[in-house]
Tab-separated table of C-alpha atoms in Angstrom:
chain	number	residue	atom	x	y	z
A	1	UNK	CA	-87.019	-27.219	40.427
A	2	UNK	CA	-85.186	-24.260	39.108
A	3	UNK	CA	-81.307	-25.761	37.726
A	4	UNK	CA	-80.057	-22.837	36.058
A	5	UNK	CA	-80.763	-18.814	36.483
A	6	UNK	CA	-79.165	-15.794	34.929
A	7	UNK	CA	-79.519	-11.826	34.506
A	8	UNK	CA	-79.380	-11.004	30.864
A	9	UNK	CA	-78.530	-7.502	31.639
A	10	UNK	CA	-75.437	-8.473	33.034
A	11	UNK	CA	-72.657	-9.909	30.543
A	12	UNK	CA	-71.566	-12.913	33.108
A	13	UNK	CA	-73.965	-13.974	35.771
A	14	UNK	CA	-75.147	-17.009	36.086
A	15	UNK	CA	-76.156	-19.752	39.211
A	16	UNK	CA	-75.996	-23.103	38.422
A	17	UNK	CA	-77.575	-26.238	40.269
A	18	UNK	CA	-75.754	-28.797	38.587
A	19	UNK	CA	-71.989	-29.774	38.239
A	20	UNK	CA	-70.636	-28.442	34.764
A	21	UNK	CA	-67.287	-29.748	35.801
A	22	UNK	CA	-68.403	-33.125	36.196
A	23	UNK	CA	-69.232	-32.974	32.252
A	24	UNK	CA	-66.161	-31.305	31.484
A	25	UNK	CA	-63.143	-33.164	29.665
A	26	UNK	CA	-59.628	-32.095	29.137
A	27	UNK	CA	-60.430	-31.372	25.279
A	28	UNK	CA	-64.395	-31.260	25.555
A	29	UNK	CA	-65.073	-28.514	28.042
A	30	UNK	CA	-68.684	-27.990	28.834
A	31	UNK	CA	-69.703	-24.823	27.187
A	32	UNK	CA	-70.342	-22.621	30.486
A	33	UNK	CA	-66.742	-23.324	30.833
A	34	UNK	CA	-65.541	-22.257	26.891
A	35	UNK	CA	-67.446	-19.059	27.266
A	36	UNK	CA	-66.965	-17.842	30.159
A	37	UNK	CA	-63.106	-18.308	29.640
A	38	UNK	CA	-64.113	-16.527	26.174
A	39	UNK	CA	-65.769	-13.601	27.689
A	40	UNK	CA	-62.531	-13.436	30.817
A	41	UNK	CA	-60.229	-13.136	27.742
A	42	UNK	CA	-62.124	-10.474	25.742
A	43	UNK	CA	-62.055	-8.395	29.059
A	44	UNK	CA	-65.914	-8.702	29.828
């Protein structure tokens, strides 16, 4: 069972099976979250 694909061509696509919210905390952010908000920032 596939969870997780992506395109490493493209700077930000990615599918996800799973719930990365639902291991997200105020302070402890799952990581999908921290870079994606990175990579939104840096104008990607």
């Amino acid at each position: 069972l596939v969870e997780i694909v992506e395109l490493k061509e493209h700077p930000w696509y990615i599918g996800c099976q799973f719930h990365p919210e639902f291991k997200s905390k105020p302070f402890q952010p799952h990581p999908l979250f921290v870079s994606f908000i990175s990579a939104c920032l840096q104008g990607q």
